Short mmCIF file of C-alpha atoms in Angstrom, two decimals:
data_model
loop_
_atom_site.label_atom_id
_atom_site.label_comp_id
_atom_site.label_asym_id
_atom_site.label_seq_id
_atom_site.Cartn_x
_atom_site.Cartn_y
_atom_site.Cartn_z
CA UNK Q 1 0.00 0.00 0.00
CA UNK Q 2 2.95 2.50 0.49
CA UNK Q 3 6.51 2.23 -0.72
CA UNK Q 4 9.04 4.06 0.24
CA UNK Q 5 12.75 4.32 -1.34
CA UNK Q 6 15.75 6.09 -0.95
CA UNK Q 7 14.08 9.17 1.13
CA UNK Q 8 15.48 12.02 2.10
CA UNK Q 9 14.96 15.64 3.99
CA UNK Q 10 17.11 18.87 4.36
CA UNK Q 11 16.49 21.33 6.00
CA UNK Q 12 19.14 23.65 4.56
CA UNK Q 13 21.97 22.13 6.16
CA UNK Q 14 20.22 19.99 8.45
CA UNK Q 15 20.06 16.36 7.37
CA UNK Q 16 16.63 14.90 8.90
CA UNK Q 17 16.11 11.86 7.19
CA UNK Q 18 18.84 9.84 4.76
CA UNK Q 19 18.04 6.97 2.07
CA UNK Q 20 15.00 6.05 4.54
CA UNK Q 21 13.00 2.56 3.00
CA UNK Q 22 9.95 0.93 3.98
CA UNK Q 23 7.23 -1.43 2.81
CA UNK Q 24 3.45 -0.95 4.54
CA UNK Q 25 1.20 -3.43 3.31
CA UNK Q 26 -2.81 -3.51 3.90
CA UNK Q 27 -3.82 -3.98 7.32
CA UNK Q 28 -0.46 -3.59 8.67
CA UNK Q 29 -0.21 -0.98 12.09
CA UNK Q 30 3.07 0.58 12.20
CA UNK Q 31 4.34 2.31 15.16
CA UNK Q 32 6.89 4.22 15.08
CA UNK Q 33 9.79 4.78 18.21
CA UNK Q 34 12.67 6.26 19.09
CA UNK Q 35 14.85 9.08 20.20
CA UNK Q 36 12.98 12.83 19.73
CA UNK Q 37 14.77 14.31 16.79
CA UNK Q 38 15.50 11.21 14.77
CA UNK Q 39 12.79 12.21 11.85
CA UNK Q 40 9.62 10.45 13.41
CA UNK Q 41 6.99 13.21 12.47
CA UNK Q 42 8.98 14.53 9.59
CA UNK Q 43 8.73 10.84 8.15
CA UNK Q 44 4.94 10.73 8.42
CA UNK Q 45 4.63 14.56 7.17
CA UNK Q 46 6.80 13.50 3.90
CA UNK Q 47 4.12 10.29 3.21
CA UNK Q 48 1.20 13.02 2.52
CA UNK Q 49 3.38 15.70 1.58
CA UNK Q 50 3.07 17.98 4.28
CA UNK Q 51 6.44 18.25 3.67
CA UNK Q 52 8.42 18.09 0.73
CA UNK Q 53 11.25 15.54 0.52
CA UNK Q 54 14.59 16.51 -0.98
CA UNK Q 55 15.02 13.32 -2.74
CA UNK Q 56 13.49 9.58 -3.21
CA UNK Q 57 10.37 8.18 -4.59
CA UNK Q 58 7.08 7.64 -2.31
CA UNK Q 59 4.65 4.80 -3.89
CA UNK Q 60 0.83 5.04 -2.13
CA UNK Q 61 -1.03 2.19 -4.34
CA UNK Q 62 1.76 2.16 -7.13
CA UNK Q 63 1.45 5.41 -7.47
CA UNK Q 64 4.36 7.77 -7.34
CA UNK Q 65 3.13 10.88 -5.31
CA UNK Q 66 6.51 13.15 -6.07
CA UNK Q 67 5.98 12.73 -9.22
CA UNK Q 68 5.48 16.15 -10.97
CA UNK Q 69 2.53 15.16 -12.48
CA UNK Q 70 0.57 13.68 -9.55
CA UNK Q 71 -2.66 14.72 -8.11
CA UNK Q 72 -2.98 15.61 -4.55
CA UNK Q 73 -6.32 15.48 -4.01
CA UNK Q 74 -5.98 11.53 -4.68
CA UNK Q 75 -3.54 11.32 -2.07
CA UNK Q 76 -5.57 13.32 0.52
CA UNK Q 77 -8.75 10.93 -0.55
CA UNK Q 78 -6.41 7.65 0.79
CA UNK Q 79 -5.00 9.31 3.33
CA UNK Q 80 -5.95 10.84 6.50
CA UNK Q 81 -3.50 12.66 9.49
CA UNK Q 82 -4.42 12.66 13.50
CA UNK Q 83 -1.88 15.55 15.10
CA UNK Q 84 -1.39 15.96 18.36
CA UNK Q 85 -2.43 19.13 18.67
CA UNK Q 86 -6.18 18.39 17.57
CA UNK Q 87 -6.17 21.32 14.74
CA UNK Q 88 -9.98 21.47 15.01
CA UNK Q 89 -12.21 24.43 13.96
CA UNK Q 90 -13.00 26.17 17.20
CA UNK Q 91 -15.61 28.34 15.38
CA UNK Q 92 -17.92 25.06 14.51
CA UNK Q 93 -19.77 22.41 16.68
CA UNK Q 94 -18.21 18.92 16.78
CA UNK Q 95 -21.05 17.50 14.19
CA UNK Q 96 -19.91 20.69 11.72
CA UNK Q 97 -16.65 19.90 12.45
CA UNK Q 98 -17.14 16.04 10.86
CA UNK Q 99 -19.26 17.31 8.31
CA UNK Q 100 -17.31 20.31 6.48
CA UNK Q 101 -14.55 17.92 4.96
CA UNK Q 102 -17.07 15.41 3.47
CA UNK Q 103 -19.25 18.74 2.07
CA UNK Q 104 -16.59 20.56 0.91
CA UNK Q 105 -14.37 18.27 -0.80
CA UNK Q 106 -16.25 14.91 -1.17
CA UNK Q 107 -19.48 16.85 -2.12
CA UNK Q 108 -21.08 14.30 -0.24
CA UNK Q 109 -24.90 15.04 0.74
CA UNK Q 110 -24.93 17.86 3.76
CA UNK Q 111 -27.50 15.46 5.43
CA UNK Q 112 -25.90 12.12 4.94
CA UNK Q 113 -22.61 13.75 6.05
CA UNK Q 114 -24.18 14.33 9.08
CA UNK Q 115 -25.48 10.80 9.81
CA UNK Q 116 -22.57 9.68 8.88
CA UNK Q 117 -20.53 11.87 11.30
CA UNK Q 118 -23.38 10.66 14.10
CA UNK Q 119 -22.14 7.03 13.70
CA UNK Q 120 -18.54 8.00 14.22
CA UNK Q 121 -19.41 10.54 17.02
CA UNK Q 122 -21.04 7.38 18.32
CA UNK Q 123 -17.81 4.95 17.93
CA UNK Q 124 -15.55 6.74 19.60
CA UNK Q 125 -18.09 7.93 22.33
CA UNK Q 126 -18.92 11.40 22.18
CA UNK Q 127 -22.71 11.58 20.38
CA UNK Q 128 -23.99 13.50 23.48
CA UNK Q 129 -21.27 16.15 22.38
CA UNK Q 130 -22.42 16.06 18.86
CA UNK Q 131 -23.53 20.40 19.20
CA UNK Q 132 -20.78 21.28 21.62
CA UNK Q 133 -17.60 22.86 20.77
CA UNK Q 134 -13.97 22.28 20.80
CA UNK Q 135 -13.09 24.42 23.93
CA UNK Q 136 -16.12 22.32 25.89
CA UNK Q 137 -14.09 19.19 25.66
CA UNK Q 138 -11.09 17.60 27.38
CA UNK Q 139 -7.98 17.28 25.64
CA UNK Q 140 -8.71 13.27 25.51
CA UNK Q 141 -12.31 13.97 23.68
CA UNK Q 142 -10.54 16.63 20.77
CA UNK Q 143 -8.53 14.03 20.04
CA UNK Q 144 -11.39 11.72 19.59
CA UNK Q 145 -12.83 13.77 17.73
CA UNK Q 146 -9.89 14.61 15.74
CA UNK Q 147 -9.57 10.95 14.82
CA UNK Q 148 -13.72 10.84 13.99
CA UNK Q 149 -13.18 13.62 11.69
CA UNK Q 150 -10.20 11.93 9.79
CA UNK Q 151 -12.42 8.79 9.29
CA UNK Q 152 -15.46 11.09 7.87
CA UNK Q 153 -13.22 11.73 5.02
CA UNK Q 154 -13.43 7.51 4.67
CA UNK Q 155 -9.37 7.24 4.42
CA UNK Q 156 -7.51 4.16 3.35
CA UNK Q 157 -4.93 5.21 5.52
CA UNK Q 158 -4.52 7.07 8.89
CA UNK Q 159 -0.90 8.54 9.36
CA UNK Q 160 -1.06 9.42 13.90
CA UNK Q 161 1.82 11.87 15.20
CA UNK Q 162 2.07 11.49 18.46
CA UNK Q 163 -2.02 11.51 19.18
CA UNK Q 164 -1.55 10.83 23.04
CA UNK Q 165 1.75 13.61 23.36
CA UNK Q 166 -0.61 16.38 24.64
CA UNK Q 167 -3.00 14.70 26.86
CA UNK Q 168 -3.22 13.91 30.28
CA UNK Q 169 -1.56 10.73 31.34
CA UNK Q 170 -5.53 10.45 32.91
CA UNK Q 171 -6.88 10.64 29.18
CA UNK Q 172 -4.39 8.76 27.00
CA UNK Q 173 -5.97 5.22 27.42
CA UNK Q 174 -9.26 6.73 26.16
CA UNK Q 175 -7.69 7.91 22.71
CA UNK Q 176 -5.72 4.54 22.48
CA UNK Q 177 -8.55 2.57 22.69
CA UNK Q 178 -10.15 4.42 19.67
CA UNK Q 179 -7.45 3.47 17.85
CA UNK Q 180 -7.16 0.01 19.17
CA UNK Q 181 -10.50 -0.59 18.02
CA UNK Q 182 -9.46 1.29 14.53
CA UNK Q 183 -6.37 -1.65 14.22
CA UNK Q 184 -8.64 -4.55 14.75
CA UNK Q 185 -11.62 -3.52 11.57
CA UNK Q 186 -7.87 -3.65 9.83
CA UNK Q 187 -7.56 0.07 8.79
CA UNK Q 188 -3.60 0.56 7.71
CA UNK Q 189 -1.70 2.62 9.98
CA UNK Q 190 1.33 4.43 10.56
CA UNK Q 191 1.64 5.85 14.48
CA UNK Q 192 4.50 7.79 15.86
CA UNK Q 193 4.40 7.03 19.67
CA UNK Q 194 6.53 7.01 22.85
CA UNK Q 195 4.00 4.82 24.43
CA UNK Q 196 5.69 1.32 24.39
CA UNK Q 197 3.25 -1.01 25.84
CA UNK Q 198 0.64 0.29 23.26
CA UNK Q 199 3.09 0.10 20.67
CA UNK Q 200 3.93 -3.40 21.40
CA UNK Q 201 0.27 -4.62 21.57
CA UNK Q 202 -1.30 -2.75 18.56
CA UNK Q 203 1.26 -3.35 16.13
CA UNK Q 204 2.05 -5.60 13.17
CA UNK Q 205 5.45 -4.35 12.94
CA UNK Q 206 7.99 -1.89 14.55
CA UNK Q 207 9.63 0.59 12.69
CA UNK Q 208 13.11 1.95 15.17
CA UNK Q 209 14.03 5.35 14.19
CA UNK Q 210 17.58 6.72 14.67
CA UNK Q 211 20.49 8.65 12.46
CA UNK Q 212 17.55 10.04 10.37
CA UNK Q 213 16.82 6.19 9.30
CA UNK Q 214 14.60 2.96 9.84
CA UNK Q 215 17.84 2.00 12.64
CA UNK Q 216 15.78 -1.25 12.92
CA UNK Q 217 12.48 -3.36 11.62
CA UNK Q 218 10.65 -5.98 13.31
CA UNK Q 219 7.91 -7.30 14.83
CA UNK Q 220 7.24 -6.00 18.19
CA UNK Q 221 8.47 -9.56 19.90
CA UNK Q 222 12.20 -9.09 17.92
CA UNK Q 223 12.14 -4.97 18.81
CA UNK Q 224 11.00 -5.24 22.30
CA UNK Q 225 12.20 -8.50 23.11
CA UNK Q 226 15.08 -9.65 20.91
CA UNK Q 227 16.33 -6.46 19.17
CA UNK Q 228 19.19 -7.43 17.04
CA UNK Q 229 21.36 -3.65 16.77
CA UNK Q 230 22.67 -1.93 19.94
CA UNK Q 231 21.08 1.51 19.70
CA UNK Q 232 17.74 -0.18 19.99
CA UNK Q 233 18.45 -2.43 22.48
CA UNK Q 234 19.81 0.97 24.70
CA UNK Q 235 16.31 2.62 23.50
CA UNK Q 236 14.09 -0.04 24.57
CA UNK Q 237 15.37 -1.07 28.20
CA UNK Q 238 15.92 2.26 28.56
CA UNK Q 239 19.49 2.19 29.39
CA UNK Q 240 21.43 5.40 30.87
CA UNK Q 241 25.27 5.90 29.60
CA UNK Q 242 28.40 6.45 31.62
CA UNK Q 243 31.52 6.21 29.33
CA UNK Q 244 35.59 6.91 30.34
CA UNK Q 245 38.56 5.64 28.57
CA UNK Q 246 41.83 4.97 30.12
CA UNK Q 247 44.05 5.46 27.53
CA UNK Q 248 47.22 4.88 29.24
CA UNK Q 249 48.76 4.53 33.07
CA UNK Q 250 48.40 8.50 33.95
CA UNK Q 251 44.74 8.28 33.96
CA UNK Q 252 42.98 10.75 36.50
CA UNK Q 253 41.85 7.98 38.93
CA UNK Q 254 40.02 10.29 40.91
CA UNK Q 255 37.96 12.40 37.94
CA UNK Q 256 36.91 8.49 36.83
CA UNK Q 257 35.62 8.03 39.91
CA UNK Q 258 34.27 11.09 40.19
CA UNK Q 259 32.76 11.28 36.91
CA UNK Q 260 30.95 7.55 37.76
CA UNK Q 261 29.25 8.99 41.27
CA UNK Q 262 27.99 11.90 39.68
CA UNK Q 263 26.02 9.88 37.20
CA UNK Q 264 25.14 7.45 39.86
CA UNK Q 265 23.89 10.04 41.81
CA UNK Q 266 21.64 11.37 38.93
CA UNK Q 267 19.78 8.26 38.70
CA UNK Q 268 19.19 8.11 42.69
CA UNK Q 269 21.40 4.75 43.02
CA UNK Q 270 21.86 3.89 46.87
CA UNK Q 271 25.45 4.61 48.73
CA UNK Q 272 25.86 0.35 49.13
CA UNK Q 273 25.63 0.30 44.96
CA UNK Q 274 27.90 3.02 44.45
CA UNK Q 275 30.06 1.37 46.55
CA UNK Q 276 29.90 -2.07 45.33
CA UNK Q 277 30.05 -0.76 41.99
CA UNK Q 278 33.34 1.10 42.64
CA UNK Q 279 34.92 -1.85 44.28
CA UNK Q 280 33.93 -3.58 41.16
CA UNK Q 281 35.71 -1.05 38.56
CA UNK Q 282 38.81 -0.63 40.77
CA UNK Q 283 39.89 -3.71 41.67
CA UNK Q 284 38.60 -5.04 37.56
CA UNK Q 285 41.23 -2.61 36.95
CA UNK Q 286 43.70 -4.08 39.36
CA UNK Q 287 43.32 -7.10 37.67
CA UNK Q 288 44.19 -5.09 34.11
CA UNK Q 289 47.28 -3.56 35.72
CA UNK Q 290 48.41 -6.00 38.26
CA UNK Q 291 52.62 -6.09 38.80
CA UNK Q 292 54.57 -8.78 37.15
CA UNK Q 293 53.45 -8.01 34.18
CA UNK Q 294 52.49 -4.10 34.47
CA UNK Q 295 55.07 -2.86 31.85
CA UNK Q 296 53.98 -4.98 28.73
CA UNK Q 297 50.03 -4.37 29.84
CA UNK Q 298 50.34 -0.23 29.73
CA UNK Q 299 52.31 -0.63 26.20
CA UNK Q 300 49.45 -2.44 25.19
CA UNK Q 301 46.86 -0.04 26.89
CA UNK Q 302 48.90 2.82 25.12
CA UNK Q 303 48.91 1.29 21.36
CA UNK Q 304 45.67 -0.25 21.06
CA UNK Q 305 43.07 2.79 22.10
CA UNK Q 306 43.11 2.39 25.86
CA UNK Q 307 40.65 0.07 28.23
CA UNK Q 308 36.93 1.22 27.77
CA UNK Q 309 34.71 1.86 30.44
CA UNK Q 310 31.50 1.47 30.21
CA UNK Q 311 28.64 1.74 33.53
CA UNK Q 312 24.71 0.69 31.92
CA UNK Q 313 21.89 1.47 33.88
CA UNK Q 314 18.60 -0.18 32.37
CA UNK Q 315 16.14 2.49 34.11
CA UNK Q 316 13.12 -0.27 33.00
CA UNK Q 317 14.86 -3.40 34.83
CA UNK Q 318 16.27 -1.43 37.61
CA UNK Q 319 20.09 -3.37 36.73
CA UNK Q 320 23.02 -2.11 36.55
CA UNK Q 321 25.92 -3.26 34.36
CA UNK Q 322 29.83 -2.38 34.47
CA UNK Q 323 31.46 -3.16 30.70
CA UNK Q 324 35.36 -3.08 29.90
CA UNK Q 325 36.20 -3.53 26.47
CA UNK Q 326 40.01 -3.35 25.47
CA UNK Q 327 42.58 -5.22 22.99
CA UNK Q 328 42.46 -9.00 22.99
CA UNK Q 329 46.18 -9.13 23.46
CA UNK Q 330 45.49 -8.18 26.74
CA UNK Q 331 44.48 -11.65 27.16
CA UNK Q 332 41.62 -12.61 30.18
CA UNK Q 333 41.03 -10.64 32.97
CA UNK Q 334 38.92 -12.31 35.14
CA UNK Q 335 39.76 -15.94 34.67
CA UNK Q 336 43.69 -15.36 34.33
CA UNK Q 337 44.69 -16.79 37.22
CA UNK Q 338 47.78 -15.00 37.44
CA UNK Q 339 47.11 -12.86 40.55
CA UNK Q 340 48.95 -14.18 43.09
CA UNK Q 341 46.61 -13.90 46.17
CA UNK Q 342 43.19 -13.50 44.25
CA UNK Q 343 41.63 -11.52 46.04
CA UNK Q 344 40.60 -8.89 43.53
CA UNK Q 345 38.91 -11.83 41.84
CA UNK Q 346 36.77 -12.92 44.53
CA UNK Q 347 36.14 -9.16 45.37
CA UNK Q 348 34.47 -9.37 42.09
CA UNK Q 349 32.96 -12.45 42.08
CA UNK Q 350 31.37 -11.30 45.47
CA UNK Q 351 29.74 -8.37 44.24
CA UNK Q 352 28.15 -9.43 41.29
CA UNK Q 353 25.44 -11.44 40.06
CA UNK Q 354 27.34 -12.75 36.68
CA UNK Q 355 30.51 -12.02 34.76
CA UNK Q 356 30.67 -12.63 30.84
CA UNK Q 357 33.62 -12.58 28.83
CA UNK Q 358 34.11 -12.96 25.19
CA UNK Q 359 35.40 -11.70 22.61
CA UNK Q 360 34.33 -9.21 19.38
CA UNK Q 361 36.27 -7.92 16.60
CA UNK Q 362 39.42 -8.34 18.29
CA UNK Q 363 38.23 -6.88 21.25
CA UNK Q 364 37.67 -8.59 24.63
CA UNK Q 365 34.74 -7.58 26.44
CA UNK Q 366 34.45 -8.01 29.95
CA UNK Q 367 30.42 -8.02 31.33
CA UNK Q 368 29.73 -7.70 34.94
CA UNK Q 369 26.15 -7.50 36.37
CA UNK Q 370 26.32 -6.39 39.91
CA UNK Q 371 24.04 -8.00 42.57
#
């Protein structure tokens, strides 16, 4: 039903989206995540050519709508747009505002266009509101309405950015279930959304938006459960950052430590994590730059990019993960058994819940979960 190749949008010198591609068959409900800024809405505004893309070919029906020659009006006949913002007429009633798109541009009958608008009023449960007007409703019923006056104009497809973004937390699961109820008579839809749970049970597929691309594509079991590329994983669970390198054996040992409380701090951890968690990184590092050996490590440390440091916090699961990630000629960490006393090892092994090692691109990476 719509094709998309190679798409792009520039805004001057702004680079929104890059060679984006997609494939939305009949039926299918597409939602739409990811960071804000990664080309969501500007994605669904480029489909009906609220915006203009700078390059690529958009297919609605086999039909190329950039194509000089195209008309319009047949795209806004297939294609209807929620916004999040409501956009309706605040001059007419909520039955005039159903009614005026149907009259105007369908020249459908005046008095069929109101039964018809009647029946939707009546789906998504406003009829008794039917002669009220916009500023008499909550923010939950505009949007209702909003998405009753899309249907009036008896769209193929319904494009939804962000429909739930200005609401009430209080009204959100009244404009879901609209379109809940939208997804299951099988009308195709696009949504842009930030709410996950609804994403995950509405849709037929998952499209992951990031770098001004599709990042990743999937059904919402492989997005939300199994997602195969990193940036979505991060996305999904939610995960918080803290990154330092040690590039060679003059690293600021205090600003590290520093630099880990502070974001520890930010996301409210408790003083017994921090301090586990700092036991964890300095004695890992022990471990990295132990004597006997110490020389031929810090060459190593100095001529292959340094030992990455790496502290994920997964805000949805509440865990916390410490990741080091250096040169594989530095050989194990962890299970060497070179350490004369081991006590840095069962430090570790104390404080944590499990400890992964392997190895990727010629990089060993060292995964500790702490208890």
């Amino acid at each position: 039903m719509i094709k998309v190749e190679h798409l792009s949008k520039h805004f001057d010198n702004l680079t929104v989206l890059k060679d984006v591609n997609a494939v939305i068959k009949k039926g299918e409900v597409i939602s739409i995540i990811g960071p804000s800024g990664t080309g969501k809405s500007t994605f669904l505004r480029c489909l009906n050519l609220l915006e203009t893309p700078t390059g690529g070919k958009i297919f609605i029906n086999n039909k190329n709508i950039l194509d000089p020659k195209f008309n319009v009006n047949f795209l806004r006949q297939k294609m209807g747009m929620v916004f999040q913002n409501f956009n309706l007429f605040d001059h007419l009633c909520i039955l005039d505002n159903l009614t005026i798109g149907p009259v105007k541009l369908l020249n459908a009958d005046k008095k069929a266009a109101e039964e018809r608008g009647r029946e939707l009023l009546q789906m998504v449960g406003l009829l008794p509101k039917q002669y009220s007007f916009p500023n008499e409703l909550s923010g939950g019923q505009k949007q209702r309405v909003a998405i009753a006056r899309c249907l009036s104009m008896n769209p193929e497809i319904i494009l939804f950015d962000e429909p739930t973004s200005a609401l009430d937390p209080t009204m959100v699961s009244e404009v879901l279930g609209v379109i809940r109820r939208l997804a299951q008579e099988g009308m195709t839809m696009a949504i842009v959304t930030h709410e996950m749970n609804f994403a995950f049970d509405v849709s037929s597929r998952i499209f992951y938006m990031d770098e001004g691309v599709i990042y990743e594509d999937g059904t919402p079991d492989e997005i939300f459960n199994h997602p195969k590329r990193e940036k979505t994983r991060m996305f999904i669970h939610r995960i918080r950052t803290c990154n330092y390198l040690i590039a060679n054996e003059h690293y600021d040992f205090y600003e590290m430590r520093s630099t880990i409380e502070a974001f520890c701090e930010k996301y409210f951890f408790k003083p017994e994590k921090i301090n586990n968690l700092m036991l964890i990184v300095e004695e890992t590092l022990h471990l990295c730059l132990r004597e006997g050996d110490t020389k031929q490590r810090l060459e190593i440390i100095k001529t292959t990019g340094g030992i990455e440091l790496t502290v994920d916090f997964s805000e949805k699961e509440e865990t916390t993960t410490v990741i080091f990630k250096a040169d594989t000629q530095l050989k194990t960490i962890i299970n060497d058994n070179a350490e004369s006393d081991g006590i840095s090892k069962s430090i570790i092994e104390g404080l944590s819940s499990s400890i992964k090692e392997e190895i990727i691109d010629n990089k060993i990476i060292l995964t500790i979960s702490i208890a």
